[in-house]
PDB file of C-alpha atoms in Angstrom:
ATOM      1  CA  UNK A   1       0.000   0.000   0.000  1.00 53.00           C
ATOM      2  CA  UNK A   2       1.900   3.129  -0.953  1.00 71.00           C
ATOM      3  CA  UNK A   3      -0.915   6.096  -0.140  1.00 91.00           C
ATOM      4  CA  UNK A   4       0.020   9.834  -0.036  1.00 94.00           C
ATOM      5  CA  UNK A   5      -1.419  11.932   3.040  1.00 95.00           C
ATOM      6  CA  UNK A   6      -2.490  14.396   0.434  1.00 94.00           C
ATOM      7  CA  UNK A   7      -4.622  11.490  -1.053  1.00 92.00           C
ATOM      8  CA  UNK A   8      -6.513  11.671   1.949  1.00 87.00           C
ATOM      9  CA  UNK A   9      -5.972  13.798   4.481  1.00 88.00           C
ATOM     10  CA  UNK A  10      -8.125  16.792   5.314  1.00 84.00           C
ATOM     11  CA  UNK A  11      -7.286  20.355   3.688  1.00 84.00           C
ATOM     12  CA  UNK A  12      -9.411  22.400   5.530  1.00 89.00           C
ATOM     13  CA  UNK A  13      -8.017  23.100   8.854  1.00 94.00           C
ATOM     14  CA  UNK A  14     -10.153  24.627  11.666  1.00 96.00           C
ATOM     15  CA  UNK A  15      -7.123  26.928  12.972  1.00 97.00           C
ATOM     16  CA  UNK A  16      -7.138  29.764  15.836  1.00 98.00           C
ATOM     17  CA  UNK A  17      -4.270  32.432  17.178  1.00 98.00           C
ATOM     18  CA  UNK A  18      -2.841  32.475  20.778  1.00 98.00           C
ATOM     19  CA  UNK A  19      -4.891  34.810  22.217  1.00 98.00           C
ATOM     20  CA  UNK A  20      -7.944  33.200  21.733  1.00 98.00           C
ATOM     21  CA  UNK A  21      -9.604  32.256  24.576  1.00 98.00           C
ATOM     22  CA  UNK A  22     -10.112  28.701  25.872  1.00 98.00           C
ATOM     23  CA  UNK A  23     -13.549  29.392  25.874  1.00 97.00           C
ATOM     24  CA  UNK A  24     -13.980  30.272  22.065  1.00 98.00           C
ATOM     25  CA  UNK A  25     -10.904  27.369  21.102  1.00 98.00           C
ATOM     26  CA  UNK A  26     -14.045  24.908  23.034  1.00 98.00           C
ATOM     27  CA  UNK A  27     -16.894  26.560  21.234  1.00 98.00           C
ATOM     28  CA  UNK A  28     -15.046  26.270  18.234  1.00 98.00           C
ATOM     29  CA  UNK A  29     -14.386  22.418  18.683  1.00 97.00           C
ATOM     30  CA  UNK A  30     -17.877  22.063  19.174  1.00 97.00           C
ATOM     31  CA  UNK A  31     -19.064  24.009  15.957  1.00 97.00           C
ATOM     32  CA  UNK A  32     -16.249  22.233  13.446  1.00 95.00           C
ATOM     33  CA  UNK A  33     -17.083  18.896  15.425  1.00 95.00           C
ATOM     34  CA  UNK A  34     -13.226  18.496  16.005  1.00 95.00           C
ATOM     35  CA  UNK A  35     -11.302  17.403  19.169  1.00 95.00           C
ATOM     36  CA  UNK A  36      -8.309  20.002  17.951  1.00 96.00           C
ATOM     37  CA  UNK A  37      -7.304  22.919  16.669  1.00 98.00           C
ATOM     38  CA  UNK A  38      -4.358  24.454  14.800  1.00 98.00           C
ATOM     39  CA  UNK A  39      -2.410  27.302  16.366  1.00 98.00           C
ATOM     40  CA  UNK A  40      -1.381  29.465  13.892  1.00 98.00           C
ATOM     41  CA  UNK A  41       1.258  32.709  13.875  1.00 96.00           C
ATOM     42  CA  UNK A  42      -0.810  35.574  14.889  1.00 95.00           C
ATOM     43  CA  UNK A  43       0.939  37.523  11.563  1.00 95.00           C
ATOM     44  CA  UNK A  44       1.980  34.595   9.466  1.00 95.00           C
ATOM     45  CA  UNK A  45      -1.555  32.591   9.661  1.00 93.00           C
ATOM     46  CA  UNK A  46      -1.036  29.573   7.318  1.00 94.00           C
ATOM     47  CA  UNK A  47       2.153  28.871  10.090  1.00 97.00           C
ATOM     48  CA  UNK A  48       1.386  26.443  12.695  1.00 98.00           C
ATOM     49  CA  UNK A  49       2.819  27.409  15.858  1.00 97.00           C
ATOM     50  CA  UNK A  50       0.881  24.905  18.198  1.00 97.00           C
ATOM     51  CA  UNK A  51      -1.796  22.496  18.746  1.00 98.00           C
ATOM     52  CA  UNK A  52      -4.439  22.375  21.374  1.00 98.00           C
ATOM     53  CA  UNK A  53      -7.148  19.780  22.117  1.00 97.00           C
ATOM     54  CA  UNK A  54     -10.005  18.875  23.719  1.00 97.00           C
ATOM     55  CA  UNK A  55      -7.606  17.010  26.173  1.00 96.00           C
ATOM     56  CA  UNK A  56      -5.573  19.864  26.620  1.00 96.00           C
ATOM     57  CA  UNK A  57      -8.394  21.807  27.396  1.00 97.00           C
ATOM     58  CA  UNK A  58     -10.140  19.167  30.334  1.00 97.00           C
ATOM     59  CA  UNK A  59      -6.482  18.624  31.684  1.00 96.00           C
ATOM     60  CA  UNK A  60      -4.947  21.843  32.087  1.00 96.00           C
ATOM     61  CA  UNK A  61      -8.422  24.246  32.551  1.00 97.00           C
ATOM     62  CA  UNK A  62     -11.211  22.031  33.478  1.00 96.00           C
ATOM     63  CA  UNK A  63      -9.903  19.919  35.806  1.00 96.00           C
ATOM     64  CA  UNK A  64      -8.000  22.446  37.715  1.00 96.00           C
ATOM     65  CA  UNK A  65     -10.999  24.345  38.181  1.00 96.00           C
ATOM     66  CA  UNK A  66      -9.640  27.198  35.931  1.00 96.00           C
ATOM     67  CA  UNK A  67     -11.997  29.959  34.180  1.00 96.00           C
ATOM     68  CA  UNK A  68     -11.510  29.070  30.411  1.00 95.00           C
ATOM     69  CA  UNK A  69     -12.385  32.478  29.343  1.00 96.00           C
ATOM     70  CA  UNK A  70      -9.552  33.966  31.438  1.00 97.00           C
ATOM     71  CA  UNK A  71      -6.874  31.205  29.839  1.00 98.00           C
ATOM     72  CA  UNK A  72      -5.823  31.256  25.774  1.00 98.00           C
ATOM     73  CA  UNK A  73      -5.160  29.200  23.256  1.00 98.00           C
ATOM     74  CA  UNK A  74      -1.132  30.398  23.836  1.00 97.00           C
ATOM     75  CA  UNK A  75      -1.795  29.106  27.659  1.00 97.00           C
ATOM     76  CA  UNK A  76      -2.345  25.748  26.993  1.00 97.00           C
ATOM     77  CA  UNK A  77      -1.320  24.617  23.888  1.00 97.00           C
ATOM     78  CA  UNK A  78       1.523  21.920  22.992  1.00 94.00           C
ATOM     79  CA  UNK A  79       4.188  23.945  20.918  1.00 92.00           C
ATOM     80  CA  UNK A  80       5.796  20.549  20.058  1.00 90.00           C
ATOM     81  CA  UNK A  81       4.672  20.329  17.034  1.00 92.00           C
ATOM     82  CA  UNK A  82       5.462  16.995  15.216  1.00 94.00           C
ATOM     83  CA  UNK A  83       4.287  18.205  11.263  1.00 95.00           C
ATOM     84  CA  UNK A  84       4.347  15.860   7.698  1.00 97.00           C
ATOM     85  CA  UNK A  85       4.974  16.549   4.361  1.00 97.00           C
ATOM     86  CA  UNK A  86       1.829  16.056   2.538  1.00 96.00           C
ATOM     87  CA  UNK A  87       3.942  13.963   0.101  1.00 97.00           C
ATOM     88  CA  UNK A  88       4.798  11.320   3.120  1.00 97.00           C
ATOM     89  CA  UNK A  89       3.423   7.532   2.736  1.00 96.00           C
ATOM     90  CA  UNK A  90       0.499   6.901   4.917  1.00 95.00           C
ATOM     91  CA  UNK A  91       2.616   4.049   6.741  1.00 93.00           C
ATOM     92  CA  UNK A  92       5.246   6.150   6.849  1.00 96.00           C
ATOM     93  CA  UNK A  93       2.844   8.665   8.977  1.00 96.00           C
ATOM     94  CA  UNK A  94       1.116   5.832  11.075  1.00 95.00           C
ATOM     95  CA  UNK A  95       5.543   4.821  12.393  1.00 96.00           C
ATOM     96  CA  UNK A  96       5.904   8.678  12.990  1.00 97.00           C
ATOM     97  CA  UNK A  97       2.425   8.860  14.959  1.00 96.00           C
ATOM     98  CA  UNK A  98       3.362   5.929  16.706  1.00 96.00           C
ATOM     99  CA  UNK A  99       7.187   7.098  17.901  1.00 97.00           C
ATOM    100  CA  UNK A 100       5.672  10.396  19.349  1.00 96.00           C
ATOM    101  CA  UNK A 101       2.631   8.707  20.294  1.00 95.00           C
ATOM    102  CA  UNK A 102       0.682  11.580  18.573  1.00 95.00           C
ATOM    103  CA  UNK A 103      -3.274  11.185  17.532  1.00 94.00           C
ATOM    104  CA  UNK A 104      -2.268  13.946  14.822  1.00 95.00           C
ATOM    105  CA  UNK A 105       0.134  15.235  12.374  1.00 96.00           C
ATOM    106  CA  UNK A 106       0.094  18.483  11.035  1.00 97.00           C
ATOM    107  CA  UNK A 107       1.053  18.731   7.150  1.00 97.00           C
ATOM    108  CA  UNK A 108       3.096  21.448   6.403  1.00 97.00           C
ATOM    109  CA  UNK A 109       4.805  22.108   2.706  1.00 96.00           C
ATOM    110  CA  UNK A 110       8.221  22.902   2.394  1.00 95.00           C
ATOM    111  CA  UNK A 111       7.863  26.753   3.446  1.00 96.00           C
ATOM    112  CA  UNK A 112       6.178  25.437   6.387  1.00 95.00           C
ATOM    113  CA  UNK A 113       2.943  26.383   5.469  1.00 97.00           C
ATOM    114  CA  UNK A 114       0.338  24.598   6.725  1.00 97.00           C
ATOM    115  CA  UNK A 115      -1.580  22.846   4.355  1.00 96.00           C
ATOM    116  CA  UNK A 116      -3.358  19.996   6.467  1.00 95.00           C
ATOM    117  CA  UNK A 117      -3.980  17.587   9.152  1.00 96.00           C
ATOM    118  CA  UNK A 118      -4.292  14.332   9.349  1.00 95.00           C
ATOM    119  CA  UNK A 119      -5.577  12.254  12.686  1.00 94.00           C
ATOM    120  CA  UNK A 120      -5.414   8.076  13.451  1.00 93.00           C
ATOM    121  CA  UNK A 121      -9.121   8.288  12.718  1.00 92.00           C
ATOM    122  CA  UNK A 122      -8.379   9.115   8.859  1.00 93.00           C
ATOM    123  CA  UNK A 123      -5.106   6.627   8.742  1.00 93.00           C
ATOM    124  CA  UNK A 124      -7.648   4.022  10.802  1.00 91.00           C
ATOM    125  CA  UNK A 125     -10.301   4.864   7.892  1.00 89.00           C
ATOM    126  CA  UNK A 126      -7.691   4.299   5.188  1.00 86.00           C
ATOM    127  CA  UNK A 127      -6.115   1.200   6.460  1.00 84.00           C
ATOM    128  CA  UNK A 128     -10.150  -1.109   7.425  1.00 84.00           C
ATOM    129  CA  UNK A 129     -10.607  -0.210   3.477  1.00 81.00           C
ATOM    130  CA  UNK A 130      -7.453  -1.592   2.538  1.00 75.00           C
ATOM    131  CA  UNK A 131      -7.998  -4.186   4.806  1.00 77.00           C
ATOM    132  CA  UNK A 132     -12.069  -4.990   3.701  1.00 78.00           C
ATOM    133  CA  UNK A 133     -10.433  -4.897  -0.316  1.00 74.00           C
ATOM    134  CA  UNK A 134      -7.975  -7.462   0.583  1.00 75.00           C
ATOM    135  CA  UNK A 135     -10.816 -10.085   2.513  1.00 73.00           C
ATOM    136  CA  UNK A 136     -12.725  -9.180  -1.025  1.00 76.00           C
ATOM    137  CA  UNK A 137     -10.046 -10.101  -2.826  1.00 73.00           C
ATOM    138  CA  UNK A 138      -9.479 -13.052  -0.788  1.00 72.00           C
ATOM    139  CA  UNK A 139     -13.275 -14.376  -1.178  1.00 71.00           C
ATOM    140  CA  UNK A 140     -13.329 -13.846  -4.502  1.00 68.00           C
ATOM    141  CA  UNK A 141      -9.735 -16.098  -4.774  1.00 66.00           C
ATOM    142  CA  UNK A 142     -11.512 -18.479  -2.604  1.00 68.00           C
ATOM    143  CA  UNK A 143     -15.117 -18.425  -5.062  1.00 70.00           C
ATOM    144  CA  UNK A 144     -12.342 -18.726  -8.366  1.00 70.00           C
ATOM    145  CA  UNK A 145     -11.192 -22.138  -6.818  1.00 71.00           C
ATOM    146  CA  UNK A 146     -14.122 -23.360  -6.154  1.00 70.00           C
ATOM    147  CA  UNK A 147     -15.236 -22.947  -9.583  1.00 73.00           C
ATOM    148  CA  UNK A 148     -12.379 -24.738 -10.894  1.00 78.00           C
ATOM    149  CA  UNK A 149     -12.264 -27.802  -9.194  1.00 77.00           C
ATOM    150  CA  UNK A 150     -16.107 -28.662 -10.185  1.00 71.00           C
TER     151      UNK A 150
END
């Protein structure tokens, strides 16, 4: 299986700057139906600088009790930012998700622009079709012999 994330993964990023507060980064989740969001350059905004999620949000603001319309996106966001060429092989992504033990990769281009996002939910969609097309194929290799041993 050699499958580019471009091939795939979603273009349209929901994306928001620092200062936005936790409050609006939640609503926003909510209204894209998303459990993260891109952190882009307040200037440069097609720059990731971040990534925060609905994890990052119950851990850090939730949980402690914390007013999430006092916090921002720049409060609580990861700023280790593991990103993928758009160009990379899908297995290739699913090793690097694995070693950083990420749920998403941001797809940057060379200029380090982004220009993506893929999650394990799209790599999991990907890889059960690749998976249901080879027990197809496999039926059908069965139904074939079958046929030519009457």
């Amino acid at each position: 299986m050699s499958t580019l994330l471009k091939d795939f993964a979603p273009q349209v990023v929901a994306v928001v700057e620092p200062e936005t507060t936790a409050l609006v980064v939640a609503q926003l989740m909510r209204q894209h139906h998303v459990g993260a969001l891109v952190v882009v350059d307040t200037i440069d905004k097609t720059r990731p600088v971040g990534i925060i999620t609905d994890r990052d949000l119950v851990l850090e603001l939730v949980a402690e009790g914390l007013d999430a319309a006092v916090f921002t996106a720049g409060d609580v966001m990861s700023i280790d930012l593991v990103q993928a060429s758009p160009d990379m092989d899908a297995m290739d992504a699913v090793q690097l998700m694995n070693k950083h033990r990420l749920r998403r990769l941001v797809l940057t281009d060379s200029s380090g622009h982004l220009v993506g996002i893929v999650t394990i939910e799209d790599l999991l969609g990907l890889l059960s079709r690749e998976l249901s097309s080879l027990a197809s194929g496999l039926a059908g290799a069965r139904k074939r012999e079958l046929l030519e041993r009457k």
